[in-house]
mmCIF file of C-alpha atoms (C1' of nucleotides) in Angstrom:
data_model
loop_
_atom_site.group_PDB
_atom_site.id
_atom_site.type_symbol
_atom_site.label_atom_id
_atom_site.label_comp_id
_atom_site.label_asym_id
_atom_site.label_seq_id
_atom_site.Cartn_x
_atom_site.Cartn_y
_atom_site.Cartn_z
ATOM 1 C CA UNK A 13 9.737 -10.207 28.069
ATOM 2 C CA UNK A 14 6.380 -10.232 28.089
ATOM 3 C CA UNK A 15 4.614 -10.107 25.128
ATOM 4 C CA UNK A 16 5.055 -6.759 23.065
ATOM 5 C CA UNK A 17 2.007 -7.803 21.196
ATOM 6 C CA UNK A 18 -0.198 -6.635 24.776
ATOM 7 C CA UNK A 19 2.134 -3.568 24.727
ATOM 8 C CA UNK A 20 1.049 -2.700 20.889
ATOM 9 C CA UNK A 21 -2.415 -3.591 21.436
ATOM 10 C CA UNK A 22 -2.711 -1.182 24.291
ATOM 11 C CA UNK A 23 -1.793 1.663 22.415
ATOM 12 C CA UNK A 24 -4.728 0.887 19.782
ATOM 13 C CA UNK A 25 -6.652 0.364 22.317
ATOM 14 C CA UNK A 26 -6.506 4.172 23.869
ATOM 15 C CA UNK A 27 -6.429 5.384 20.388
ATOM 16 C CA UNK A 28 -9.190 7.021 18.536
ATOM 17 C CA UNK A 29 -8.780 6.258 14.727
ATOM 18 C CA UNK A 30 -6.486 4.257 12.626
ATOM 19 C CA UNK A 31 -2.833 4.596 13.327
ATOM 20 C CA UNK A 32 -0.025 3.765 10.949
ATOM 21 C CA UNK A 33 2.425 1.285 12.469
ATOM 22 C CA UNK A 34 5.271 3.802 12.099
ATOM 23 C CA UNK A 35 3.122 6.348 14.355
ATOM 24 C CA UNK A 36 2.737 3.468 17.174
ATOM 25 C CA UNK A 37 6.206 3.153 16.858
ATOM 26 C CA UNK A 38 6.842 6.943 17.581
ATOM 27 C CA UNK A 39 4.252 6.927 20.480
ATOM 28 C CA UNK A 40 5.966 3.748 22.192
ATOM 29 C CA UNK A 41 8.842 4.918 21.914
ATOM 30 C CA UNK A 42 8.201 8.578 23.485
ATOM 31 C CA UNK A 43 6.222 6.831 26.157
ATOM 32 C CA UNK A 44 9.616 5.471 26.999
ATOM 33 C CA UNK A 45 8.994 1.862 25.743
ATOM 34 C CA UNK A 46 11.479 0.264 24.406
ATOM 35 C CA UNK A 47 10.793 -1.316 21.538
ATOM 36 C CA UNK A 48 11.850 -1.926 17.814
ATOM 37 C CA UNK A 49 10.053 -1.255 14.643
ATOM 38 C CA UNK A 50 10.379 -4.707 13.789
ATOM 39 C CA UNK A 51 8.830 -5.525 17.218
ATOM 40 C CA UNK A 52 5.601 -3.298 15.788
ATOM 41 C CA UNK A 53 5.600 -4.828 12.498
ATOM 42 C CA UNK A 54 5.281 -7.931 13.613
ATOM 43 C CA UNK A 55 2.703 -7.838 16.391
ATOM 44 C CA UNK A 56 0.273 -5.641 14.429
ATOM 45 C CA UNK A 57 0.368 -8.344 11.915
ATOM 46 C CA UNK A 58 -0.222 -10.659 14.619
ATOM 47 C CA UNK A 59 -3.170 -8.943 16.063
ATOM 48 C CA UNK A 60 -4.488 -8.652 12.631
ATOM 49 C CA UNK A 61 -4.316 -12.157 12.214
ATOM 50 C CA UNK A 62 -6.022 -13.114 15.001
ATOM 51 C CA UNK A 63 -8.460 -10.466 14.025
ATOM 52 C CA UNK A 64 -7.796 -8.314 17.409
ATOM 53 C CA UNK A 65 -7.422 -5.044 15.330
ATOM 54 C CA UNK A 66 -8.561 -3.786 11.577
ATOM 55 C CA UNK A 67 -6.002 -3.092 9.501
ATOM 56 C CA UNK A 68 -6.133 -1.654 6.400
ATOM 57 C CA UNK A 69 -4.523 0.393 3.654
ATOM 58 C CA UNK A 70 -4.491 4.045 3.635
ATOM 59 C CA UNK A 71 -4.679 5.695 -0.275
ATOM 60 C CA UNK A 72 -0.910 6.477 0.008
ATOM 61 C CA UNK A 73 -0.055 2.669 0.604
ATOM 62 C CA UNK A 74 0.560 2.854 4.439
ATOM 63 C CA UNK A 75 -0.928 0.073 6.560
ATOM 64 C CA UNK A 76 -3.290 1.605 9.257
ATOM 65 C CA UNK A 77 -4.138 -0.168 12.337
ATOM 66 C CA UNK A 78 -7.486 -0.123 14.813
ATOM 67 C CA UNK A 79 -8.586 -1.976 17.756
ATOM 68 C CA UNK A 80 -11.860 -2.718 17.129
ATOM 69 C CA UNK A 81 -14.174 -2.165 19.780
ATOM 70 C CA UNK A 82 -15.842 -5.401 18.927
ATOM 71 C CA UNK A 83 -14.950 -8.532 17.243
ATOM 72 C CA UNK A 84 -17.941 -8.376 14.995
ATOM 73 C CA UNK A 85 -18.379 -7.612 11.342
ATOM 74 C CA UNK A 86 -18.486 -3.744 10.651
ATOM 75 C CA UNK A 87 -17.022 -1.020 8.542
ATOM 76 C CA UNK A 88 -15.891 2.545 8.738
ATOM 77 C CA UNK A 89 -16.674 5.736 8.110
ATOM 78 C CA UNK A 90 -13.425 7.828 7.891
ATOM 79 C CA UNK A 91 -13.599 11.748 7.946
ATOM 80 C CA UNK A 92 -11.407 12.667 5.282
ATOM 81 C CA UNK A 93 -9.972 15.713 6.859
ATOM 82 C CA UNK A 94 -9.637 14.911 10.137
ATOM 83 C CA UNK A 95 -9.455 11.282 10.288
ATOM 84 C CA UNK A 96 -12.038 10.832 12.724
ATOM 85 C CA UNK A 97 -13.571 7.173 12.763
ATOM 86 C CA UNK A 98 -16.975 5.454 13.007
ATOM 87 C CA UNK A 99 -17.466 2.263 12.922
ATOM 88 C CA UNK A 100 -20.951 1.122 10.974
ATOM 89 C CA UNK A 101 -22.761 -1.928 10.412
ATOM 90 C CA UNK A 102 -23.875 -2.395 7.150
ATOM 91 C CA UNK A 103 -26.359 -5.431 6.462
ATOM 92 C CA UNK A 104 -27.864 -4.040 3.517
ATOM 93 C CA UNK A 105 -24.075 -4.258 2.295
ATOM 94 C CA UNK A 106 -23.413 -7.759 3.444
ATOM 95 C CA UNK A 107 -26.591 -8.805 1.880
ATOM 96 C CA UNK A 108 -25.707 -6.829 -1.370
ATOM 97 C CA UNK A 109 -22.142 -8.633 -1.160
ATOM 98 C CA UNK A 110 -23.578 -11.629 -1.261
ATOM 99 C CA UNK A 111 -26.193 -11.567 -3.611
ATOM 100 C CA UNK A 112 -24.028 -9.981 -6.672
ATOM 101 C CA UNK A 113 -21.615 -12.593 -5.519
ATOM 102 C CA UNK A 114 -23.965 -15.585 -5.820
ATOM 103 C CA UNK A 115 -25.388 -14.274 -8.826
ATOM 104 C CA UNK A 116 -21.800 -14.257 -10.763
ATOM 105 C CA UNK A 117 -21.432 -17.730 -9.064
ATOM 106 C CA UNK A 118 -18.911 -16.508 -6.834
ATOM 107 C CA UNK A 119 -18.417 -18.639 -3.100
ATOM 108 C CA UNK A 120 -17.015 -17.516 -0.036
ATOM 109 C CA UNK A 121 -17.761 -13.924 -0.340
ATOM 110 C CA UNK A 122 -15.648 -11.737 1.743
ATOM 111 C CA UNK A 123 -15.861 -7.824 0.998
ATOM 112 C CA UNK A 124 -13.728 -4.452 1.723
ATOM 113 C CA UNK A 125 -15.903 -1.072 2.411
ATOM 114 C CA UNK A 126 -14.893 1.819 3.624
ATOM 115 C CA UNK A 127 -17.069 5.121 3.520
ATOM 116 C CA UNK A 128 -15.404 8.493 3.479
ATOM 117 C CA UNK A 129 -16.344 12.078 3.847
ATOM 118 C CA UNK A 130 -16.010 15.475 5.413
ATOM 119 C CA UNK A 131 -17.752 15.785 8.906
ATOM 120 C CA UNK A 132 -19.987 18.224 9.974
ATOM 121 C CA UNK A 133 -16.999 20.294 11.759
ATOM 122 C CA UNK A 134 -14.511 19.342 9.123
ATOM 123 C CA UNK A 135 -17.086 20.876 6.151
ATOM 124 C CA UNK A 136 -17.463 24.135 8.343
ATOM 125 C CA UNK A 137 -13.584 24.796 8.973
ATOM 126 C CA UNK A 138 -13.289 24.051 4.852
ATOM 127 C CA UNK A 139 -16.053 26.149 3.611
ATOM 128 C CA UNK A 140 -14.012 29.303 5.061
ATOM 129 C CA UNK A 141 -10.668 28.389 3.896
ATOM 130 C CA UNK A 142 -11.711 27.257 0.773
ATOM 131 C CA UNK A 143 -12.997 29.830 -1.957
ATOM 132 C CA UNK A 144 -10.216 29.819 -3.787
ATOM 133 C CA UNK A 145 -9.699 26.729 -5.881
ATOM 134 C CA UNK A 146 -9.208 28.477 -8.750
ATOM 135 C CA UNK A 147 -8.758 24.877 -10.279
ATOM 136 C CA UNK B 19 5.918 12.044 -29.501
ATOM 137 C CA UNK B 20 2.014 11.064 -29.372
ATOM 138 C CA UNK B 21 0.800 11.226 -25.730
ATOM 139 C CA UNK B 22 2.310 7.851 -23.774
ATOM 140 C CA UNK B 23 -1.003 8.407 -22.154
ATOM 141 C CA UNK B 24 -3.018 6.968 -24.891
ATOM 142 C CA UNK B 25 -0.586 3.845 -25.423
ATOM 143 C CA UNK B 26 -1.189 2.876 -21.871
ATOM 144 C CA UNK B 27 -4.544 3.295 -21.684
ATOM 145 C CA UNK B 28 -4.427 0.995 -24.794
ATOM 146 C CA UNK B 29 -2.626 -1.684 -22.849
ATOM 147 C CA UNK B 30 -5.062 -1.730 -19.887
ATOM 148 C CA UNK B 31 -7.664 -1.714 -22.307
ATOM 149 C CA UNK B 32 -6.594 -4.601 -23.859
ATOM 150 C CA UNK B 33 -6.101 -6.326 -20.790
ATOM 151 C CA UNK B 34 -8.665 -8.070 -18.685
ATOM 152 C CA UNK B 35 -8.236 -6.968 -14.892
ATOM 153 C CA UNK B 36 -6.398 -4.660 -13.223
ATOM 154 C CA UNK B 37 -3.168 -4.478 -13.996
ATOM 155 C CA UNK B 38 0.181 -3.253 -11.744
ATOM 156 C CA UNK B 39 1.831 -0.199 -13.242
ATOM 157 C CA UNK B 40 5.267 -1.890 -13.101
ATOM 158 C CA UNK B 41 3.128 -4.357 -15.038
ATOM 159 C CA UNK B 42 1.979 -2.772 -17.246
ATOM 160 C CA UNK B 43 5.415 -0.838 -18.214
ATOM 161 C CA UNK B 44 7.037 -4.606 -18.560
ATOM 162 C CA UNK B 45 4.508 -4.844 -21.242
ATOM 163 C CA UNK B 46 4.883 -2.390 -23.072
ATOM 164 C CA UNK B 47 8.361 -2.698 -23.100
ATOM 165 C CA UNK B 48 8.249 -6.615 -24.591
ATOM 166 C CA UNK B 49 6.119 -5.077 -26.985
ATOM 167 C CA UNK B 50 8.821 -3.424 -28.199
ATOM 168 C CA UNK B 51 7.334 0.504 -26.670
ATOM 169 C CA UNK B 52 9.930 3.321 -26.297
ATOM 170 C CA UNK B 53 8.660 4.053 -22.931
ATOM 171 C CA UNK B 54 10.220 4.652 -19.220
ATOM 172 C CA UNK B 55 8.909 3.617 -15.909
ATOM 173 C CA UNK B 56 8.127 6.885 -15.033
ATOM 174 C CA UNK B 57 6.306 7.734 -17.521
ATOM 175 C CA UNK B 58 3.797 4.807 -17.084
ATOM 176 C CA UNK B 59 3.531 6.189 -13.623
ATOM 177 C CA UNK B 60 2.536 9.386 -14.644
ATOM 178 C CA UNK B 61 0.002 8.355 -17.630
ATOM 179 C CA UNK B 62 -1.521 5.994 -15.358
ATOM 180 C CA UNK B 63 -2.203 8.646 -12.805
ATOM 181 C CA UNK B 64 -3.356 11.063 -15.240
ATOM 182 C CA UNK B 65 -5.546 8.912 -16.861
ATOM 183 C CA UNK B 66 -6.972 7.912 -13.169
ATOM 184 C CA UNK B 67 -7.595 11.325 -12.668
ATOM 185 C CA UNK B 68 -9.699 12.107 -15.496
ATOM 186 C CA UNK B 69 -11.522 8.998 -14.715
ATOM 187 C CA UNK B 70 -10.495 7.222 -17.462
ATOM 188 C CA UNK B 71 -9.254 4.373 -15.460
ATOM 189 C CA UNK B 72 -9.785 2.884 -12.031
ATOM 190 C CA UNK B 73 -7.051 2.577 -9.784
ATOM 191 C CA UNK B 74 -7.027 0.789 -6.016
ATOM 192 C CA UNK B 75 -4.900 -0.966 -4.063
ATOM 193 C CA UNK B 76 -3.979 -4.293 -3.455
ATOM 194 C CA UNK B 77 -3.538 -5.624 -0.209
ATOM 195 C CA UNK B 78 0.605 -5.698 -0.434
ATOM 196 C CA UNK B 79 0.171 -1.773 -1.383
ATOM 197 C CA UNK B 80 0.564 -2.020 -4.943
ATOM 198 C CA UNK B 81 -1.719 0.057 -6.972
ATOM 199 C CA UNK B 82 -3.806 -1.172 -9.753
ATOM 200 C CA UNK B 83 -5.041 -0.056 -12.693
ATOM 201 C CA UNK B 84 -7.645 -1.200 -14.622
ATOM 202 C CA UNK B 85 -9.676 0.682 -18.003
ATOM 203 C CA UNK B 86 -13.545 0.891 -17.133
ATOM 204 C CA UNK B 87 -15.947 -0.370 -19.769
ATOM 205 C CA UNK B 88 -17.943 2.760 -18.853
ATOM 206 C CA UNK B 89 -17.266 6.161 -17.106
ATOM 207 C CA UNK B 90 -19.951 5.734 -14.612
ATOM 208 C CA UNK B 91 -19.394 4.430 -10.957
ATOM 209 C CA UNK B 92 -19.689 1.077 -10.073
ATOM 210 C CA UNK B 93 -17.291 -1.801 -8.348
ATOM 211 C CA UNK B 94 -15.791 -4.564 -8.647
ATOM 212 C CA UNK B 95 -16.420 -8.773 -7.527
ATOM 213 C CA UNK B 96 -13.011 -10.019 -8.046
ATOM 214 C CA UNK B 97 -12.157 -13.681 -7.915
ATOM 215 C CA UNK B 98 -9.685 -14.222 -5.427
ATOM 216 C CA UNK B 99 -8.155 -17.176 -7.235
ATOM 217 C CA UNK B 100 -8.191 -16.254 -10.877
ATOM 218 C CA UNK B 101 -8.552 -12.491 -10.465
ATOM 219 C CA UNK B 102 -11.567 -12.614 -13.053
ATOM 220 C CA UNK B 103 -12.906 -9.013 -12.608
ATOM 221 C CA UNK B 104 -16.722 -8.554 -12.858
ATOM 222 C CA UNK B 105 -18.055 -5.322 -12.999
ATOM 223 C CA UNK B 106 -21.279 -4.529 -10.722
ATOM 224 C CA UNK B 107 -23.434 -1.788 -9.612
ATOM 225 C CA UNK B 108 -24.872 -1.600 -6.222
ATOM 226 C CA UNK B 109 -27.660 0.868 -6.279
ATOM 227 C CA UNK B 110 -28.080 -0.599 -2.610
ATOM 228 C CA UNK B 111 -24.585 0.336 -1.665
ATOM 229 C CA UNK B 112 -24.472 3.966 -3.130
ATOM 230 C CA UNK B 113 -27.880 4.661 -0.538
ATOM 231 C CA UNK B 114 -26.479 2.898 2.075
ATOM 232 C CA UNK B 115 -23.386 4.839 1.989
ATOM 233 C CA UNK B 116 -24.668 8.139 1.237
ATOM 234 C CA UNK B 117 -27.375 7.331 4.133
ATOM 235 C CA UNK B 118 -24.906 6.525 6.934
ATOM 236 C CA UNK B 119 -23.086 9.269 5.903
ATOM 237 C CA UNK B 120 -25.620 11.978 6.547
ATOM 238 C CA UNK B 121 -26.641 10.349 9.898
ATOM 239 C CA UNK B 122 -23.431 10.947 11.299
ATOM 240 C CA UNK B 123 -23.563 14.617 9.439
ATOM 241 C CA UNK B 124 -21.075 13.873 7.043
ATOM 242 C CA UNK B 125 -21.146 14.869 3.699
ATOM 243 C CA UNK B 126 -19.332 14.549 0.199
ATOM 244 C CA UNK B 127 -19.331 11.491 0.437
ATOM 245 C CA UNK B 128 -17.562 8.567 -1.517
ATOM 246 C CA UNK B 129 -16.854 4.955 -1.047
ATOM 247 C CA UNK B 130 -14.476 2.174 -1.667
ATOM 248 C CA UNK B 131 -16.076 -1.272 -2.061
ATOM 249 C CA UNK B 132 -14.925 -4.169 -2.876
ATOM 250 C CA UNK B 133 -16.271 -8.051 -3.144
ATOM 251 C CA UNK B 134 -13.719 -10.964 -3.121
ATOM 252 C CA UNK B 135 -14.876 -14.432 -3.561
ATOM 253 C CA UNK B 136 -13.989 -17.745 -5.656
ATOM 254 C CA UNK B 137 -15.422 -17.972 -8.851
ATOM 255 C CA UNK B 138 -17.227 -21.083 -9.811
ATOM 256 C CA UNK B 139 -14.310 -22.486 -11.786
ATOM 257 C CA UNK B 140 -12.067 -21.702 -8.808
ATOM 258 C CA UNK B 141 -13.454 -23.001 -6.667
ATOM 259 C CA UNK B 142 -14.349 -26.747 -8.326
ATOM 260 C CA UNK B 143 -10.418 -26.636 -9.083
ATOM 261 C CA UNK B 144 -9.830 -25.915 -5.404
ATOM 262 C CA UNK B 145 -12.317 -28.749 -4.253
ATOM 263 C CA UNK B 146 -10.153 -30.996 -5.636
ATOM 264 C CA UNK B 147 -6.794 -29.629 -5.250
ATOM 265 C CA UNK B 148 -7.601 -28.609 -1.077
ATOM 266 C CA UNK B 149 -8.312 -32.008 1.272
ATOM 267 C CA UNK B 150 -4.660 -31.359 1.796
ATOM 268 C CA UNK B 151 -4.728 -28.509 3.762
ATOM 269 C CA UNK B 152 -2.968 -29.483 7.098
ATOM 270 C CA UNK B 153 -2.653 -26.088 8.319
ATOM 271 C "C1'" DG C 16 15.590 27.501 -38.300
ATOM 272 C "C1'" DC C 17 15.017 29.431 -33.579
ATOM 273 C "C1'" DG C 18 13.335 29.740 -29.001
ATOM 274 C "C1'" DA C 19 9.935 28.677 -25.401
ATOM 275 C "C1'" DC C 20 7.307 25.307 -23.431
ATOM 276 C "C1'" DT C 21 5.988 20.405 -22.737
ATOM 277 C "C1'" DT C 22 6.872 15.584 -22.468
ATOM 278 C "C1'" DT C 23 9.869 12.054 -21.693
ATOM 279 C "C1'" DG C 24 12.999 8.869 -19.419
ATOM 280 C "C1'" DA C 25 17.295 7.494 -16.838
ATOM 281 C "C1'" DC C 26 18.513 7.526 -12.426
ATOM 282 C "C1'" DA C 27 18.544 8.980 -7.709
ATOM 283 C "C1'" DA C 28 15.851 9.636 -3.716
ATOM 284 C "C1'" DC C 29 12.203 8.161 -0.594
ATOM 285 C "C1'" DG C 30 9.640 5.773 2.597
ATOM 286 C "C1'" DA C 31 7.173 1.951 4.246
ATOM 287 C "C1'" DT C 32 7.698 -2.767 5.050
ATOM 288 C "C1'" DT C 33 10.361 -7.024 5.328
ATOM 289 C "C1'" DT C 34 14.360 -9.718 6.012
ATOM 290 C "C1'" DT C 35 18.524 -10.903 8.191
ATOM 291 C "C1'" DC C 36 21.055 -12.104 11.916
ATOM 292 C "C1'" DA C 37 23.150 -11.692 16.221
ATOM 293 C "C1'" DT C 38 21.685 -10.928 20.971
ATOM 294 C "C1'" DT C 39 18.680 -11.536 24.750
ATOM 295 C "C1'" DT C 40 15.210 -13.886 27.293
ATOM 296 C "C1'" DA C 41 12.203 -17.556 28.817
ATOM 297 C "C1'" DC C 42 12.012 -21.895 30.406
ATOM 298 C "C1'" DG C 43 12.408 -26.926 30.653
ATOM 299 C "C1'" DC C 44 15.752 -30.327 31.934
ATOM 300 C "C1'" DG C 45 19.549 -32.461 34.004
ATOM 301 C "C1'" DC D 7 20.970 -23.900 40.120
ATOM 302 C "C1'" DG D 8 23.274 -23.764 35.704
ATOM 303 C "C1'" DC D 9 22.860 -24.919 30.846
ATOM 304 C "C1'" DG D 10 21.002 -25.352 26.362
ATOM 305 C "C1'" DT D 11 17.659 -24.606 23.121
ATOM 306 C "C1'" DA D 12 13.990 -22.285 20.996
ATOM 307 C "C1'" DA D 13 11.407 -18.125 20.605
ATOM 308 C "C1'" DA D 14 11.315 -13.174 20.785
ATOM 309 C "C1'" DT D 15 13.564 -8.951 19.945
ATOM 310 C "C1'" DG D 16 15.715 -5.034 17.647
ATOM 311 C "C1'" DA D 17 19.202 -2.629 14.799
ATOM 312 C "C1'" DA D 18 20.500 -2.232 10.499
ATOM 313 C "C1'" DA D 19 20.415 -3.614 5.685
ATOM 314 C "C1'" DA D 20 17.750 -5.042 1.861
ATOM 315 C "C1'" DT D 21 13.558 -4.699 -0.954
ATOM 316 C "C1'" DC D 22 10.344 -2.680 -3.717
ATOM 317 C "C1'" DG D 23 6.924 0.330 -5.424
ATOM 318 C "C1'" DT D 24 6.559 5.025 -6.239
ATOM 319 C "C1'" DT D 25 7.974 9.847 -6.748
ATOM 320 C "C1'" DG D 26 11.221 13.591 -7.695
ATOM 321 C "C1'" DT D 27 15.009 15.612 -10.364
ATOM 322 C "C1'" DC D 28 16.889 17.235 -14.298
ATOM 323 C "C1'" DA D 29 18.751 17.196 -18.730
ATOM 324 C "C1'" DA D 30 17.630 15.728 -23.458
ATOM 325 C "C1'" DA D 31 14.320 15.501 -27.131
ATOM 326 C "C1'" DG D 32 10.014 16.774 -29.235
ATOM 327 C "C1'" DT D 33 6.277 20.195 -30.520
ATOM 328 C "C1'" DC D 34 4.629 24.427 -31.977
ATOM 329 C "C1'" DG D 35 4.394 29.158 -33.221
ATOM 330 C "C1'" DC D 36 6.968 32.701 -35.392
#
DNA sequence: GCGACTTTGACAACGATTTTCATTTACGCG
DNA sequence: CGCGTAAATGAAAATCGTTGTCAAAGTCGC
């Protein structure tokens, strides 16, 4: 029984973007793995809490997943059509963060930021089918 | 039957963070308001969409609601104690978003942000209430 | 007042996540 | 080596916020 946690991990790992924990699920399981739901749950929460992947909440409410090339501070940059994912360092942010923090006299300043937009391919692909929002 | 949308909005305005919807209909309804859950759903989402309100997640995937002193864009410190909302702008973070963006050729783009920290209040109370922390 | 259209709200449906709990597995100990 | 215990696992049920359905009630113009 070795640890499903590696198993989970893996599957991050050769991933491109975020993943939902239900879709890791699907992939395990038509890879053949066997393994539960609850099994997924539970060692994506693990990894997150030993900071291994991102996670984070899609605007629907579903928890997304990422192994994170690095261990090290950074945020994304999330096409919103396709999904695709960059990852971005931000110190102007951090040092924003922490000066509009200090100056409300706030302490341990932690901060959430996630940039999103339509990539170059994405904004071609829409500017044909689009035209019509006749909203 | 005056529009349920304006006696919500009246509740978050009256209130001082954001606010849950299911919240916000239990509310309403000790007040005394004629009103159904799904209703509350829908006024909230209306009145997010016309930018009347903000609306985010939490981290458990609830969503939030909260009535903007203004109509322009700006973000939130929260205190991750009290939840005392502060409202700030971050010229910094709009260019920094809009300018890692464009170098990875993406455009329309928007941004979540989000600072969490302890509020000076918080965190004296915490001073003296933590030294117990064992794990 | 009547009819068409909109808003409302009770309740069911949904879907993601969590919990429960029995089963299986790992592993130290006798 | 077999056993017992504790941890891990997974199937299914429970939870919970949110959304959809649909009939009833309200609004408005005629």
């Amino acid at each position: 029984m070795s640890n499903r946690r590696d198993a989970v991990h893996a599957i991050l790992r050769q991933s491109e973007g975020f993943r939902s924990a239900q879709d890791v699920y699907a992939e395990m399981r038509a890879e053949g793995a066997k393994i539960g739901l609850t099994t997924v749950y539970r060692a994506l929460q693990a990894l997150a809490d030993i900071g291994h992947v991102d996670m984070l909440r899609t605007d629907d409410g579903e928890s997304v997943y990422r192994a994170c090339a690095s261990g090290h501070h950074h945020h994304h940059l999330v096409c919103r059509t396709c999904g695709r994912t960059v990852e971005v360092a931000g110190p102007a942010v951090e040092r924003w963060a922490e000066t509009v923090g200090s100056e409300h006299g706030f302490t341990e300043i932690t901060h959430t930021v996630e940039v999103f937009g339509t990539c170059a391919s994405c904004s071609e692909a829409l500017k044909m089918a689009g035209a019509s929002s006749s909203f």
